[in-house]
PDB file of C-alpha atoms in Angstrom:
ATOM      1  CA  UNK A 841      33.372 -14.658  16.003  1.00  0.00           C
ATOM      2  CA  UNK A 842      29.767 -14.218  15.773  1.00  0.00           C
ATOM      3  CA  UNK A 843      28.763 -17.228  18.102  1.00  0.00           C
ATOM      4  CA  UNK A 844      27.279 -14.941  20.330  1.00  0.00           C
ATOM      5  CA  UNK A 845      24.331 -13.409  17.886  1.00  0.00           C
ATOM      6  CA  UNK A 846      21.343 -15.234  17.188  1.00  0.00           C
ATOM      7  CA  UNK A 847      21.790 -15.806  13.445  1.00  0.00           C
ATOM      8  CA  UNK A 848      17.899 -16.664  12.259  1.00  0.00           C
ATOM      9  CA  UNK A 849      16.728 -16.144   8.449  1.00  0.00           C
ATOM     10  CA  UNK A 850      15.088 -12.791   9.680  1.00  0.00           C
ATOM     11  CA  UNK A 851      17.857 -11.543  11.288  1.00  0.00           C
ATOM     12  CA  UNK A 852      20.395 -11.578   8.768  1.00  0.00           C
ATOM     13  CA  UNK A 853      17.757 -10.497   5.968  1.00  0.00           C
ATOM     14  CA  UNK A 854      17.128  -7.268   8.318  1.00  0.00           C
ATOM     15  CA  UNK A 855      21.547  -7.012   8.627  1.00  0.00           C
ATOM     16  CA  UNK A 856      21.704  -7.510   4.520  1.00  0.00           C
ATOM     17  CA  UNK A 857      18.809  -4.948   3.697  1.00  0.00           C
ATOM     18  CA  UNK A 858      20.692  -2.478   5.909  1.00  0.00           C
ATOM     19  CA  UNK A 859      23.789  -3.419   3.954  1.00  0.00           C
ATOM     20  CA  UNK A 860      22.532  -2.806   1.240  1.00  0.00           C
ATOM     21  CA  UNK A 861      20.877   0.459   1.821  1.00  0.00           C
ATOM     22  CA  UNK A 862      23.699   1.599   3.094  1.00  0.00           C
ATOM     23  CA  UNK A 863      25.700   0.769  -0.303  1.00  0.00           C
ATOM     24  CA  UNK A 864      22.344   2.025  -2.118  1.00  0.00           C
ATOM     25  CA  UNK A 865      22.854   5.366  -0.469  1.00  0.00           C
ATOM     26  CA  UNK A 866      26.851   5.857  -0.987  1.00  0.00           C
ATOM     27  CA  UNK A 867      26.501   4.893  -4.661  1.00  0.00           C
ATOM     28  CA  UNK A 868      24.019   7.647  -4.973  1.00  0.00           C
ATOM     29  CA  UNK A 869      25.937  10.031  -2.565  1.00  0.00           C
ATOM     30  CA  UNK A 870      28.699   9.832  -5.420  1.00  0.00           C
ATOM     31  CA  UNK A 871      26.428  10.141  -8.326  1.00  0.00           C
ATOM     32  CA  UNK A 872      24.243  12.829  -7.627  1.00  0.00           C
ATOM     33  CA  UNK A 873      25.260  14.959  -4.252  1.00  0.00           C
ATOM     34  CA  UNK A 874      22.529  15.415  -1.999  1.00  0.00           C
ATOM     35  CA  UNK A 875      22.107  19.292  -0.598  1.00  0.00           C
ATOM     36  CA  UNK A 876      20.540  20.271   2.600  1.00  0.00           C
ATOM     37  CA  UNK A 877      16.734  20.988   2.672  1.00  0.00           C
ATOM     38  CA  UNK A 878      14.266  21.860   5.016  1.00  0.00           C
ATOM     39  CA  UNK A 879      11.374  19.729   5.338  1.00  0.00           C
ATOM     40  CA  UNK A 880       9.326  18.841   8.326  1.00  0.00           C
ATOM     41  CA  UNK A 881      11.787  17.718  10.749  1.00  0.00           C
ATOM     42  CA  UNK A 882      13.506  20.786  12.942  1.00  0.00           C
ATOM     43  CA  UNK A 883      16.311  20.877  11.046  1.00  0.00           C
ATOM     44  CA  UNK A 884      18.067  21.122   7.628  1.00  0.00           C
ATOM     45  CA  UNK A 885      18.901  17.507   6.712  1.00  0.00           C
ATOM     46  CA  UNK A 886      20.545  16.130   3.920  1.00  0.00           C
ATOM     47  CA  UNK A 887      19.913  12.294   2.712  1.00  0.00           C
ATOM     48  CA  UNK A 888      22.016  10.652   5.312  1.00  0.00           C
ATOM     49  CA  UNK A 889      20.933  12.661   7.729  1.00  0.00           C
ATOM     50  CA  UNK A 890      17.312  11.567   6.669  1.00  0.00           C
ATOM     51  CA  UNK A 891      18.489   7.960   6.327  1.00  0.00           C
ATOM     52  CA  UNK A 892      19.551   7.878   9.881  1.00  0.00           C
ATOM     53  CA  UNK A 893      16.884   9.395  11.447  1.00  0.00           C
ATOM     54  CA  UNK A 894      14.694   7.200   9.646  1.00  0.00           C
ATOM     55  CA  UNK A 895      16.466   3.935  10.830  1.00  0.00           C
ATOM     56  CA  UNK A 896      16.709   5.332  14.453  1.00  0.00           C
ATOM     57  CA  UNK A 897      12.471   6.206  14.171  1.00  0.00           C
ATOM     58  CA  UNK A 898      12.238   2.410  12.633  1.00  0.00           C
ATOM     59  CA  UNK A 899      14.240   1.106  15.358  1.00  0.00           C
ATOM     60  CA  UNK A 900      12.493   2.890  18.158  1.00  0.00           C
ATOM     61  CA  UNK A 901       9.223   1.845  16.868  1.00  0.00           C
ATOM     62  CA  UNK A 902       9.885  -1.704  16.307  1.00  0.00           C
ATOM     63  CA  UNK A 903      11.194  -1.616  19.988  1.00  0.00           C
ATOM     64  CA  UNK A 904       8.055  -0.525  21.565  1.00  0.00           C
ATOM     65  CA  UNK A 905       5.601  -2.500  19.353  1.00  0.00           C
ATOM     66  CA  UNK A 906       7.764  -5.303  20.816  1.00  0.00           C
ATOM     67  CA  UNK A 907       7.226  -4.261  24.593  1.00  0.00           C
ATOM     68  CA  UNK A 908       3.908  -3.128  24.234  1.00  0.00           C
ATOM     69  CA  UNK A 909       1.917  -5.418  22.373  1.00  0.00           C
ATOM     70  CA  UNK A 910       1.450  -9.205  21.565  1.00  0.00           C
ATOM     71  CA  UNK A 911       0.898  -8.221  17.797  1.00  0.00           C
ATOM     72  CA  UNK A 912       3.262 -10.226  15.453  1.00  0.00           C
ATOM     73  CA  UNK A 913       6.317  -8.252  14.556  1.00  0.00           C
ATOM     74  CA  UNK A 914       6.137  -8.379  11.106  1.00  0.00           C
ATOM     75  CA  UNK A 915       3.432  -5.616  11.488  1.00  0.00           C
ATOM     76  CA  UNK A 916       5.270  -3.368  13.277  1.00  0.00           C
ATOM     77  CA  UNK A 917       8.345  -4.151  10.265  1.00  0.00           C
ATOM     78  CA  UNK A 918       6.002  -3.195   7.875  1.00  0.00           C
ATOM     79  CA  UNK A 919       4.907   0.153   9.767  1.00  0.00           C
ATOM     80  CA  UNK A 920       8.549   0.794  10.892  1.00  0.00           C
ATOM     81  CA  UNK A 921       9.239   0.518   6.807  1.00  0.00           C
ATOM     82  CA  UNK A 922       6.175   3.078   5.821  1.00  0.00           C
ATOM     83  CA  UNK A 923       7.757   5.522   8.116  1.00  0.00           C
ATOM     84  CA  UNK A 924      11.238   4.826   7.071  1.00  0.00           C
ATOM     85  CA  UNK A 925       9.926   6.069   3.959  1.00  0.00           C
ATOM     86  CA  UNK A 926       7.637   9.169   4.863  1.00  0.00           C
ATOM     87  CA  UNK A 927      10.933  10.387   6.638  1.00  0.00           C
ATOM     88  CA  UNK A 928      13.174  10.185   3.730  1.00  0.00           C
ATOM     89  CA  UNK A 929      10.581  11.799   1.700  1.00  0.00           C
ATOM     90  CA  UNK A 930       9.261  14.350   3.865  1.00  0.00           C
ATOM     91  CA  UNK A 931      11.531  15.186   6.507  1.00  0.00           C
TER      92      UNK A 931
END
Protein backbone atom coordinates (compact mmCIF):
# COMPACT_ATOMS: atom_id res chain seq x y z
CA UNK A 1 0.00 0.00 0.00
CA UNK A 2 2.67 2.32 0.85
CA UNK A 3 5.47 0.67 -1.38
CA UNK A 4 5.66 3.65 -3.25
CA UNK A 5 6.92 6.24 -0.30
CA UNK A 6 10.30 6.29 0.83
CA UNK A 7 9.81 5.12 4.42
CA UNK A 8 13.33 6.40 6.22
CA UNK A 9 13.54 7.01 10.18
CA UNK A 10 13.14 10.83 9.36
CA UNK A 11 10.37 10.54 7.36
CA UNK A 12 8.01 8.80 9.41
CA UNK A 13 9.22 10.80 12.65
CA UNK A 14 8.20 14.10 10.55
CA UNK A 15 4.48 11.92 9.51
CA UNK A 16 4.14 10.92 13.52
CA UNK A 17 4.97 14.53 14.90
CA UNK A 18 2.30 15.80 12.49
CA UNK A 19 0.07 13.08 13.86
CA UNK A 20 0.42 13.95 16.77
CA UNK A 21 0.01 17.62 16.59
CA UNK A 22 -2.79 17.17 14.90
CA UNK A 23 -4.36 14.97 17.88
CA UNK A 24 -2.54 17.63 20.28
CA UNK A 25 -4.64 20.31 18.68
CA UNK A 26 -8.25 18.45 18.54
CA UNK A 27 -7.86 17.40 22.18
CA UNK A 28 -7.42 21.00 23.00
CA UNK A 29 -10.04 22.21 20.39
CA UNK A 30 -12.53 20.17 22.73
CA UNK A 31 -11.20 21.32 25.98
CA UNK A 32 -10.84 24.83 25.76
CA UNK A 33 -12.47 26.44 22.33
CA UNK A 34 -10.22 28.60 20.59
CA UNK A 35 -11.89 32.20 19.41
CA UNK A 36 -10.78 34.27 16.56
CA UNK A 37 -8.06 36.96 17.15
CA UNK A 38 -6.25 39.33 15.28
CA UNK A 39 -2.65 39.20 15.38
CA UNK A 40 -0.12 39.96 12.75
CA UNK A 41 -1.21 37.98 9.91
CA UNK A 42 -4.08 39.83 7.56
CA UNK A 43 -6.65 38.13 8.97
CA UNK A 44 -8.63 36.95 12.05
CA UNK A 45 -7.39 33.39 12.68
CA UNK A 46 -8.29 31.01 15.11
CA UNK A 47 -5.76 28.04 16.28
CA UNK A 48 -6.24 25.84 13.31
CA UNK A 49 -6.20 28.39 11.18
CA UNK A 50 -2.75 29.35 12.79
CA UNK A 51 -1.72 25.69 12.81
CA UNK A 52 -2.12 25.47 9.12
CA UNK A 53 -0.60 28.38 8.08
CA UNK A 54 2.21 27.55 10.15
CA UNK A 55 2.74 24.03 8.57
CA UNK A 56 2.19 25.49 5.01
CA UNK A 57 5.13 28.51 6.03
CA UNK A 58 7.27 25.32 7.45
CA UNK A 59 6.69 23.47 4.39
CA UNK A 60 7.45 26.25 1.98
CA UNK A 61 10.56 27.03 3.77
CA UNK A 62 11.95 23.67 4.09
CA UNK A 63 11.27 23.47 0.24
CA UNK A 64 13.41 26.29 -0.75
CA UNK A 65 16.27 25.74 1.78
CA UNK A 66 16.25 22.41 -0.12
CA UNK A 67 16.56 24.03 -3.72
CA UNK A 68 18.59 26.75 -2.77
CA UNK A 69 21.28 25.73 -0.68
CA UNK A 70 23.70 22.76 0.07
CA UNK A 71 23.15 23.41 3.90
CA UNK A 72 22.06 20.17 5.75
CA UNK A 73 18.34 20.01 6.19
CA UNK A 74 18.15 19.58 9.61
CA UNK A 75 18.85 23.40 9.78
CA UNK A 76 16.30 24.46 7.79
CA UNK A 77 13.86 21.75 10.21
CA UNK A 78 14.95 23.54 12.99
CA UNK A 79 14.19 27.14 11.43
CA UNK A 80 10.99 25.80 9.73
CA UNK A 81 10.09 24.69 13.63
CA UNK A 82 11.04 28.37 15.20
CA UNK A 83 8.64 29.80 12.76
CA UNK A 84 6.06 27.18 13.18
CA UNK A 85 6.06 28.55 16.51
CA UNK A 86 6.30 32.48 16.11
CA UNK A 87 3.13 31.89 13.85
CA UNK A 88 1.06 30.13 16.33
CA UNK A 89 2.03 32.64 18.82
CA UNK A 90 1.93 35.74 17.00
CA UNK A 91 -0.08 35.51 14.04
Amino acid sequence: MFAWMTWTPPVAIFFICVGLMLVGMTLWQIRSPSIERKGWLPIPTTRGDRLFIGLLTAAYFNLAWAGLSDIHQGFAAAIAFVLLLIVMRWG
